[in-house]
Coordinates of C-alpha atoms and ligand atoms in Angstrom, one line a residue:
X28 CA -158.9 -18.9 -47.4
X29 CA -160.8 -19.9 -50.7
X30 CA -163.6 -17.3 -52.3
X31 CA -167.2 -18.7 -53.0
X32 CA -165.8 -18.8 -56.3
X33 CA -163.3 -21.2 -56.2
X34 CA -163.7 -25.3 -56.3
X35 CA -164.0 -27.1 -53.1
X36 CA -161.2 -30.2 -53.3
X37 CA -162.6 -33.4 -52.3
X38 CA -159.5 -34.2 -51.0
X39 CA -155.7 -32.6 -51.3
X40 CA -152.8 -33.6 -49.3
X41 CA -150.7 -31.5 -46.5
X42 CA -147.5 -31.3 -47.2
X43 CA -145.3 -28.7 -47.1
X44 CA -141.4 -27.1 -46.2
X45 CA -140.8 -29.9 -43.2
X46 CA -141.3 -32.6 -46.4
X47 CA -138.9 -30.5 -48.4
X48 CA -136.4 -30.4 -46.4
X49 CA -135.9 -34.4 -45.4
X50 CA -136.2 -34.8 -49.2
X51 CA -133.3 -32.7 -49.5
X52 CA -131.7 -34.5 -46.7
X53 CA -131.8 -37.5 -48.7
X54 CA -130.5 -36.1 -51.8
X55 CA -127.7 -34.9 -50.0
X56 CA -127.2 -38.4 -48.4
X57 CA -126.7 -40.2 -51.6
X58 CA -129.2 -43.4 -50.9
X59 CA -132.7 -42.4 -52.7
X60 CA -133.2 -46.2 -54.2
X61 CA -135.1 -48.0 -52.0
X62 CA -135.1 -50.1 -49.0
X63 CA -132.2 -48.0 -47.5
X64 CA -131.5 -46.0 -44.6
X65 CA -134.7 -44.0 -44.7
X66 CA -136.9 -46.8 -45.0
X67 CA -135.2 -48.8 -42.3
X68 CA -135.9 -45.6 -40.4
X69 CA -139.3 -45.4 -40.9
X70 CA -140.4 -48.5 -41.1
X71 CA -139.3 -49.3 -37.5
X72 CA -141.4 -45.5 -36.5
X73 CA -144.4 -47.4 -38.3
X74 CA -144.1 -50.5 -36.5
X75 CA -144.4 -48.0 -33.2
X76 CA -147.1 -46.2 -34.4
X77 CA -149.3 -49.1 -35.4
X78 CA -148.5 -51.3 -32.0
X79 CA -147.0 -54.2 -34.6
X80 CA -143.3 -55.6 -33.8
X81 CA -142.4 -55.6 -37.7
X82 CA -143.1 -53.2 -40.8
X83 CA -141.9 -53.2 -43.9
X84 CA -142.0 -50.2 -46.5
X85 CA -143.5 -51.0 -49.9
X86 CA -144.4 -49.1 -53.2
X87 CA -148.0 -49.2 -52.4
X88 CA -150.8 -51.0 -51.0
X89 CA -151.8 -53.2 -53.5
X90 CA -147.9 -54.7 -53.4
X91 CA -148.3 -54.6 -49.7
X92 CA -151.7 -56.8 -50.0
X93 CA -150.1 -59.3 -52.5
X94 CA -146.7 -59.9 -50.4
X95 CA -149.0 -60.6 -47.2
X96 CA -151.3 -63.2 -49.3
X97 CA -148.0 -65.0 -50.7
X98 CA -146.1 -64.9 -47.8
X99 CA -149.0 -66.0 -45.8
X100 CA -149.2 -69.0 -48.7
X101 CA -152.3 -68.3 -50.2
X102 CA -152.6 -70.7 -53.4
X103 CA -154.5 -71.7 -56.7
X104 CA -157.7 -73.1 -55.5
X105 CA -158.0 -71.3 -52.3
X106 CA -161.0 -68.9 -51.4
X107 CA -160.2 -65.8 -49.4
X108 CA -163.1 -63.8 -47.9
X109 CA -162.9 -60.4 -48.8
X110 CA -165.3 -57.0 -47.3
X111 CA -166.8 -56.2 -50.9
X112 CA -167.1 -52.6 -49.8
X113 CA -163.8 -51.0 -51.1
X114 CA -161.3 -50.0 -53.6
X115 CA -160.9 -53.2 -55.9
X116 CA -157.6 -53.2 -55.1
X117 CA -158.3 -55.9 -52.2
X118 CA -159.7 -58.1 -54.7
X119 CA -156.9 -57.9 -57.4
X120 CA -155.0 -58.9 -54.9
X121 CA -156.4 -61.9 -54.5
X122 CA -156.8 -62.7 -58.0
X123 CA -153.4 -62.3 -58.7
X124 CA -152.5 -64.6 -55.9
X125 CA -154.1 -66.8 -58.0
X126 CA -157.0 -67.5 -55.5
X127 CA -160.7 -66.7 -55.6
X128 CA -162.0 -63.9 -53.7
X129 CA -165.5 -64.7 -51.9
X130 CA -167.0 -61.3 -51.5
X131 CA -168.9 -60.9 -48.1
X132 CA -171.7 -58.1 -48.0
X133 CA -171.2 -55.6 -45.4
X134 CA -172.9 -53.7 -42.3
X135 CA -175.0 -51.0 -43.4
X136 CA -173.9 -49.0 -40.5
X137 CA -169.7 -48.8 -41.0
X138 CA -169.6 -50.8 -44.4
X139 CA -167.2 -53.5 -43.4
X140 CA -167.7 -56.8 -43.7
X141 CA -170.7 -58.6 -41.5
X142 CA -169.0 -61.3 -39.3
X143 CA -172.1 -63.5 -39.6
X144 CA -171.9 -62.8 -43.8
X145 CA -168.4 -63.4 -43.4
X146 CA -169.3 -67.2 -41.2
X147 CA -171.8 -67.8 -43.6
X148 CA -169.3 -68.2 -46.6
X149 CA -166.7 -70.7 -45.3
X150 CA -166.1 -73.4 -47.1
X151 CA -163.6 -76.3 -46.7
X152 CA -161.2 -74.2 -49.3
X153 CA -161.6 -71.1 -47.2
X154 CA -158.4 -70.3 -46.1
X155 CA -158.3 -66.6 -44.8
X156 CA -160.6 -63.3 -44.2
X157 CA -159.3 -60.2 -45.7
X158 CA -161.1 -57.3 -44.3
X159 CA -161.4 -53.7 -45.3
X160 CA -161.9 -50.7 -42.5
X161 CA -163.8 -48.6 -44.9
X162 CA -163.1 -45.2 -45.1
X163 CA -160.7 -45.7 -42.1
X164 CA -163.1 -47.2 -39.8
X165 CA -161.9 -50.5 -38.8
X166 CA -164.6 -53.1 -38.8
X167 CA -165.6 -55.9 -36.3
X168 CA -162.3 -57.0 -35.4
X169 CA -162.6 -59.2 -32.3
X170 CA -165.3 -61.0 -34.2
X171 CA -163.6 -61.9 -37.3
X172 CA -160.9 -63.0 -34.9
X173 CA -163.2 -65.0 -33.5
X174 CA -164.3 -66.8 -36.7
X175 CA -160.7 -67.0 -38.0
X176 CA -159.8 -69.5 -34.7
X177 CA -162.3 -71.6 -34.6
X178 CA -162.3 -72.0 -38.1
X179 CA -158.3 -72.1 -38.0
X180 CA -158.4 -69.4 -40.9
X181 CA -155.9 -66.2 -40.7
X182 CA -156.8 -62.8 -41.2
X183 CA -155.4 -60.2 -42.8
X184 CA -157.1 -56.4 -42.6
X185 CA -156.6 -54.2 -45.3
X186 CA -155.9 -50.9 -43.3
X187 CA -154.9 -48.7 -46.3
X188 CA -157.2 -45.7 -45.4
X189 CA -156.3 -46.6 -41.1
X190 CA -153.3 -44.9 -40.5
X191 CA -154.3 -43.1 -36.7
X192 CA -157.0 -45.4 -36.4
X193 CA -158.1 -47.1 -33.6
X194 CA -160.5 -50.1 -32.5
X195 CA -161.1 -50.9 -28.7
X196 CA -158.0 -48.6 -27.7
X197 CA -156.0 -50.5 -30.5
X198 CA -154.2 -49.0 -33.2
X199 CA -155.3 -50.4 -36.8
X200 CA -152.7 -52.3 -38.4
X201 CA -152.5 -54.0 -35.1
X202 CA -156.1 -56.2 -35.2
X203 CA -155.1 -58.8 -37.5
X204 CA -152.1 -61.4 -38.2
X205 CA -150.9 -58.9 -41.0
X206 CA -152.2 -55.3 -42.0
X207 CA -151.7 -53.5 -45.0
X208 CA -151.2 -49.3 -45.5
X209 CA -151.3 -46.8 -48.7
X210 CA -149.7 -43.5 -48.8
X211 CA -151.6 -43.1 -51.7
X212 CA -152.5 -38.8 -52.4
X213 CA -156.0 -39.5 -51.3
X214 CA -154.8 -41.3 -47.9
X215 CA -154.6 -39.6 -44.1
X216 CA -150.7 -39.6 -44.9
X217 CA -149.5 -39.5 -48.3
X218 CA -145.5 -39.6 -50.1
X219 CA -147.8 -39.2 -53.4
X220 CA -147.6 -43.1 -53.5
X221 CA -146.2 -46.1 -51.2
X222 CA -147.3 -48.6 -48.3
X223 CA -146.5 -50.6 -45.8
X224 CA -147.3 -54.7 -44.7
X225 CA -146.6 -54.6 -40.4
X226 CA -147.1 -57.8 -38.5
X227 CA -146.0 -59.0 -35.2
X228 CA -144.5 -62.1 -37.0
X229 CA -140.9 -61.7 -38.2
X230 CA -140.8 -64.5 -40.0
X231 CA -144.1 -63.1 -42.2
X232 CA -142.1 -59.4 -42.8
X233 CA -138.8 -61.2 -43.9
X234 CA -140.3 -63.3 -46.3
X235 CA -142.5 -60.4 -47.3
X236 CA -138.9 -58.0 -47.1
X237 CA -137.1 -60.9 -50.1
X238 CA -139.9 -61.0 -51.8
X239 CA -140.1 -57.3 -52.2
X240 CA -136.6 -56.7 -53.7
X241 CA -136.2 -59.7 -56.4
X242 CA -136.0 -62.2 -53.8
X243 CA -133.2 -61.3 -52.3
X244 CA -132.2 -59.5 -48.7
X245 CA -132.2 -55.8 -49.9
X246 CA -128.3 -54.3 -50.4
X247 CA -128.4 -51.6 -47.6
X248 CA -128.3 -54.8 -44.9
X249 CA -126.1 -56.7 -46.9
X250 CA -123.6 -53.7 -46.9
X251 CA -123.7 -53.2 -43.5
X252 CA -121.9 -56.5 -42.8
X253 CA -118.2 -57.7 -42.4
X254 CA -118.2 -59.5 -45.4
X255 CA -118.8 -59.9 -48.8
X256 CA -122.3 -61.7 -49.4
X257 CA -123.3 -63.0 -52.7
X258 CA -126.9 -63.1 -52.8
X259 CA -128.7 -65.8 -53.8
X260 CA -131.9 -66.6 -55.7
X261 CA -134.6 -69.1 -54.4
X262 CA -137.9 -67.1 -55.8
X263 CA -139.1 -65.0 -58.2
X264 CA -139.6 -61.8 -56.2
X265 CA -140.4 -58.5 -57.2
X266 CA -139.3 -55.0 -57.5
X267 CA -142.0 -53.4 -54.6
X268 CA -140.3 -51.4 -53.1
X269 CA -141.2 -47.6 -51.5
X270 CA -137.8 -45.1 -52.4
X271 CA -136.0 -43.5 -49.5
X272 CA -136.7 -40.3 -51.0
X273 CA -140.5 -41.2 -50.6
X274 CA -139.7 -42.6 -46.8
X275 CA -138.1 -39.4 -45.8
X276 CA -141.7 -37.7 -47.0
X277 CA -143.4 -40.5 -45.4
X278 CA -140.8 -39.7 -41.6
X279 CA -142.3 -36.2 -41.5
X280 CA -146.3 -37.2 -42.3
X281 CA -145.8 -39.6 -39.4
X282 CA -144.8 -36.9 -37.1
X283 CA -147.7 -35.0 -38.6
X284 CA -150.2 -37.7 -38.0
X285 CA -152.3 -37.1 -34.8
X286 CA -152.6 -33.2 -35.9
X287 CA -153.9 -34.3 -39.4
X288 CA -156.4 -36.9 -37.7
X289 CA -157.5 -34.0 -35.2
X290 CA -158.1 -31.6 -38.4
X291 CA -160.2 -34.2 -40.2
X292 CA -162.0 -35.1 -36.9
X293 CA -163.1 -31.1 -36.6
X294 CA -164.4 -31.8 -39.7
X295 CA -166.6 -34.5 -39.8
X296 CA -168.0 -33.3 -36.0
X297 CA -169.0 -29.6 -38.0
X298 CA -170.3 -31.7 -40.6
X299 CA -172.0 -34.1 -38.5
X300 CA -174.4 -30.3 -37.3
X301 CA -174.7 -29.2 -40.6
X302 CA -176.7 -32.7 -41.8
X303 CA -178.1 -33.4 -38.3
X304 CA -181.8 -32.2 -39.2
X305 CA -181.5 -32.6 -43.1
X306 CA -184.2 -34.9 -44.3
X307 CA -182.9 -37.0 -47.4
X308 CA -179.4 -37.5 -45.8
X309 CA -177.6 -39.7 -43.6
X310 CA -174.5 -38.9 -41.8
X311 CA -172.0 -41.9 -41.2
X312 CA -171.7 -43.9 -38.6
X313 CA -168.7 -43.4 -35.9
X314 CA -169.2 -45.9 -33.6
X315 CA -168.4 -45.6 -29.8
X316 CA -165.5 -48.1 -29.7
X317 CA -163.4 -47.0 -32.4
X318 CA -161.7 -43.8 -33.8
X319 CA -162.2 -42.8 -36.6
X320 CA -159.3 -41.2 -39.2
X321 CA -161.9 -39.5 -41.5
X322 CA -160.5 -40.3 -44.6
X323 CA -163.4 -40.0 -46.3
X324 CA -167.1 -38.1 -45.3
X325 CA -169.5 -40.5 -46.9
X326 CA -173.0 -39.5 -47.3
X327 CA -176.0 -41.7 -47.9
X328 CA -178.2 -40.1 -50.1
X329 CA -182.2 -40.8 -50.0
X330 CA -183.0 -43.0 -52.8
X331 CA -186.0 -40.4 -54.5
X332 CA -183.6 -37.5 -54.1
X333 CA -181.2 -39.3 -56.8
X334 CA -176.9 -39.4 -55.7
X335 CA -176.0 -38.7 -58.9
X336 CA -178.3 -35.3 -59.6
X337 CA -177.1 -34.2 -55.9
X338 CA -173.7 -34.8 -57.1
X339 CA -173.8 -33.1 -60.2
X340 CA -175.5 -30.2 -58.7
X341 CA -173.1 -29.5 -56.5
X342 CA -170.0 -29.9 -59.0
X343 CA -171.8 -27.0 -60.9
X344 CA -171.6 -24.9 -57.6
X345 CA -167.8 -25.6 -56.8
X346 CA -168.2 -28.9 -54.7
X347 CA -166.4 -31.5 -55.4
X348 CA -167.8 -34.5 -54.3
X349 CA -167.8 -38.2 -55.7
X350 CA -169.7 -41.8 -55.2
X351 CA -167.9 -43.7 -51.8
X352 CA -165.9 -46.7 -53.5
X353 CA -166.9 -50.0 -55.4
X354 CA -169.3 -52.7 -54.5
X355 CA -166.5 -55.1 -55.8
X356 CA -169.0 -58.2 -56.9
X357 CA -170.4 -55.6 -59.3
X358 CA -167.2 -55.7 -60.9
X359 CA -166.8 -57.3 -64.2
X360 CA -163.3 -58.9 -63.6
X361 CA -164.6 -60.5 -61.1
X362 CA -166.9 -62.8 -63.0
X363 CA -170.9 -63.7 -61.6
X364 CA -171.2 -63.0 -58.0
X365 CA -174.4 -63.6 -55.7
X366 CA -176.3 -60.5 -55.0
X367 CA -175.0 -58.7 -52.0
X368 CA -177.8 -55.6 -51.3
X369 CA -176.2 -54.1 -48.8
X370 CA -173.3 -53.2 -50.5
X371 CA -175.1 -53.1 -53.9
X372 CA -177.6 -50.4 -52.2
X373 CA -174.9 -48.0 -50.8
X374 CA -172.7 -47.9 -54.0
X375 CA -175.5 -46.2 -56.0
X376 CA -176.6 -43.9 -52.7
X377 CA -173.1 -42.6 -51.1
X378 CA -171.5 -39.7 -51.9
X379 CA -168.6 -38.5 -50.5
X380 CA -168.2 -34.6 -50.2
X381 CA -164.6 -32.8 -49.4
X382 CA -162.4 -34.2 -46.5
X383 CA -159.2 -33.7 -45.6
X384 CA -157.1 -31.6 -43.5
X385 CA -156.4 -28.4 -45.1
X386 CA -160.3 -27.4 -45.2
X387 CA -160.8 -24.2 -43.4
X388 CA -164.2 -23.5 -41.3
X389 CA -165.2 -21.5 -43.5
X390 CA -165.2 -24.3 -46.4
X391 CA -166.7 -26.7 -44.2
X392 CA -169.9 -24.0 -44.1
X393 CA -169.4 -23.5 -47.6
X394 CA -169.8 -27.6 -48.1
X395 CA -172.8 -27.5 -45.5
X396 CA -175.0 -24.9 -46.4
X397 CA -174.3 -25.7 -50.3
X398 CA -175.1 -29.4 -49.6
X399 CA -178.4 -28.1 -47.4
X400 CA -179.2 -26.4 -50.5
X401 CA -179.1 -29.0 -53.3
X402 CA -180.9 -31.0 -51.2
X403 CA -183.6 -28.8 -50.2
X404 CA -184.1 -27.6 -53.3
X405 CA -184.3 -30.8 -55.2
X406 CA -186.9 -33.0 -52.3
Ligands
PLP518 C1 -156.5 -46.9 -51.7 C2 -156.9 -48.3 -51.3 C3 -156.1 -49.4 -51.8 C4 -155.0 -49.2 -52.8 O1 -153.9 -48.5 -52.3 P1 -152.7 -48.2 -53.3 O2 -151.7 -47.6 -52.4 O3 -153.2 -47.2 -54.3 O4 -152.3 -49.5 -53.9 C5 -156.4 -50.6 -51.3 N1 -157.5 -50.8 -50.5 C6 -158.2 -49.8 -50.0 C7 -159.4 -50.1 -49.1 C8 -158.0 -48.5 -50.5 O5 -158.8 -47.5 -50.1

């Protein structure tokens, strides 16, 4: 248990002796490159666990998003559709596809993108929506479903903070043609880095799998046949792929992951009754239908009280706390964008204060009443 003294972390990983140990397991097993043993292992667990028939294991999210937009043909000239509420990563991605992202604003509610924002922005070039459950939440997913049939779009859902989420009783990673996960340190389950692209379409996975590892099928299934294959080259693929030694890491957080969802959900509900009567503050928004993985806490500060002085106050008192993530048409690389307010509006008000799954209850006070305090104090 932490003194008043010490600083607050705004968000650690849990990790510990079981991680060490299939880490030595590995070592001892000889295979640590990747797409081995491990991987294969894991990647058919992840498949389970997100209710897709196909996963494969990559080095992070960002490689996971650009394999599913080149496997799923995206092209110069093409507009994807993107949730502008999240880590630019979901834009890159599209850029380096070398298509435009179309940046739809987002609820002001959950922060993913608006289905009728979303409608609004096709275009004859459209050719897929790419949305973002933000902080974990997955967004409007039978609606964007909706738009991408009659429209005859596909869509993709970037589920990198999802893993353990659910929408309508199903599990994210599961709501779109392809999903993509991080294991990034700040995500629900964490190797230090890595991903994963799942799908229920083989054919989508195996192109994704070649492209992953040069363009070729990885060596661990080649090995495992009678014969000697000589691989050959029909694309430039990459190398994208997640280690074993980070899969064995990743075997043991998957175990791990309903108790690390419960610990963050204990969290945000004693959070939810610290902030319930706090003028100046919103708390977010877990709507009925879905379960939420808490990856982040996000609050939405009053405009007059000022984020940033709230934030800085409570740095200086041991809290750490940051903005939420990027209103991505703000975002210089992505040249001139139309205004979008909603998501303009909550990237200078949110602030996300300390989440994860090692906080005790008596840091989740210590956040409370030290928030309750800033924010009384400066109103
Ligand atoms: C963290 C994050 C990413 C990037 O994940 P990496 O594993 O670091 O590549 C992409 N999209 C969203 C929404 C994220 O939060």
């Amino acid at each position: 248990m932490s003194t008043s003294s010490e600083t607050i972390a705004l968000g650690q990983p849990t990790v510990g002796d079981e991680e060490l140990a299939a880490v030595a397991e590995v070592f001892r097993s000889g295979w640590l490159a990747g797409a081995g043993p491990t991987c294969r292992m894991f990647e058919e667990r992840f498949a389970a666990a997100t209710g897709t028939a196909h996963a494969l294991s990559t080095s992070n999210c960002g490689s996971a998003l650009y394999l599913g937009l080149r496997v799923l043909g995206v092209r110069p000239g093409d507009e994807v559709i993107v949730g502008d509420y999240t880590f630019p990563a979901t834009g890159h991605a599209v850029l380096q596809a070398g298509a435009t992202p179309v940046f739809a604003d987002v609820r002001p509610d959950i922060w993913s993108a608006d289905p009728a924002a979303v409608e609004a922005l096709i275009t004859p070039r459209t050719v897929g929506i790419l949305a973002v459950d933000v902080a974990g939440q997955p967004g409007d997913f039978d609606e964007y479903r909706a738009i991408a049939d009659k429209h005859g779009l596909w869509l993709f859902e970037d589920a990198a903070c999802a893993a353990g989420a659910t929408y309508r009783d199903r599990p994210a990673g599961s709501l779109a043609d392809l999903a993509a996960f991080s294991f990034h340190g700040r995500k629900g389950i964490t190797a230090g880095e890595g991903g994963a692209l799942v799908s229920d379409r083989e054919d989508l996975i195996e192109h994704a799998r070649k492209l992953h590892t040069y363009g070729i099928e990885p060596a661990f299934s080649r090995g495992t046949r009678g014969e000697l294959p000589i691989p050959v080259f029909h694309e430039a693929g990459y190398n994208f792929r997640l280690s074993d030694v980070q899969a064995a890491i990743m075997n043991v957080q998957l175990d791990r992951l309903p108790d690390l969802v419960a610990a963050r959900r204990s969290v945000a509900r004693r959070y939810h009754q610290a902030f319930a009567e706090l003028d100046g503050v919103r708390v977010p928004v877990e709507l009925p239908d879905r379960g939420h993985p808490w990856q982040a806490y996000i609050l939405t500060i009053a405009e007059e009280l000022g984020r940033d002085r709230v934030a800085l106050e409570l740095r200086e008192r041991g809290i750490q706390c940051n903005f939420g993530t990027y209103a991505s048409h703000l975002q210089p690389v992505y040249g001139e964008q139309r205004p979008l307010p909603v998501s303009a509006d909550i990237f200078r008000r949110h602030l996300a204060i300390p989440m994860h799954a090692n906080l005790t209850e008596h840091e989740v006070d210590r956040v409370g009443d030290t928030v309750r305090a800033v924010v009384t104090e400066l109103s």
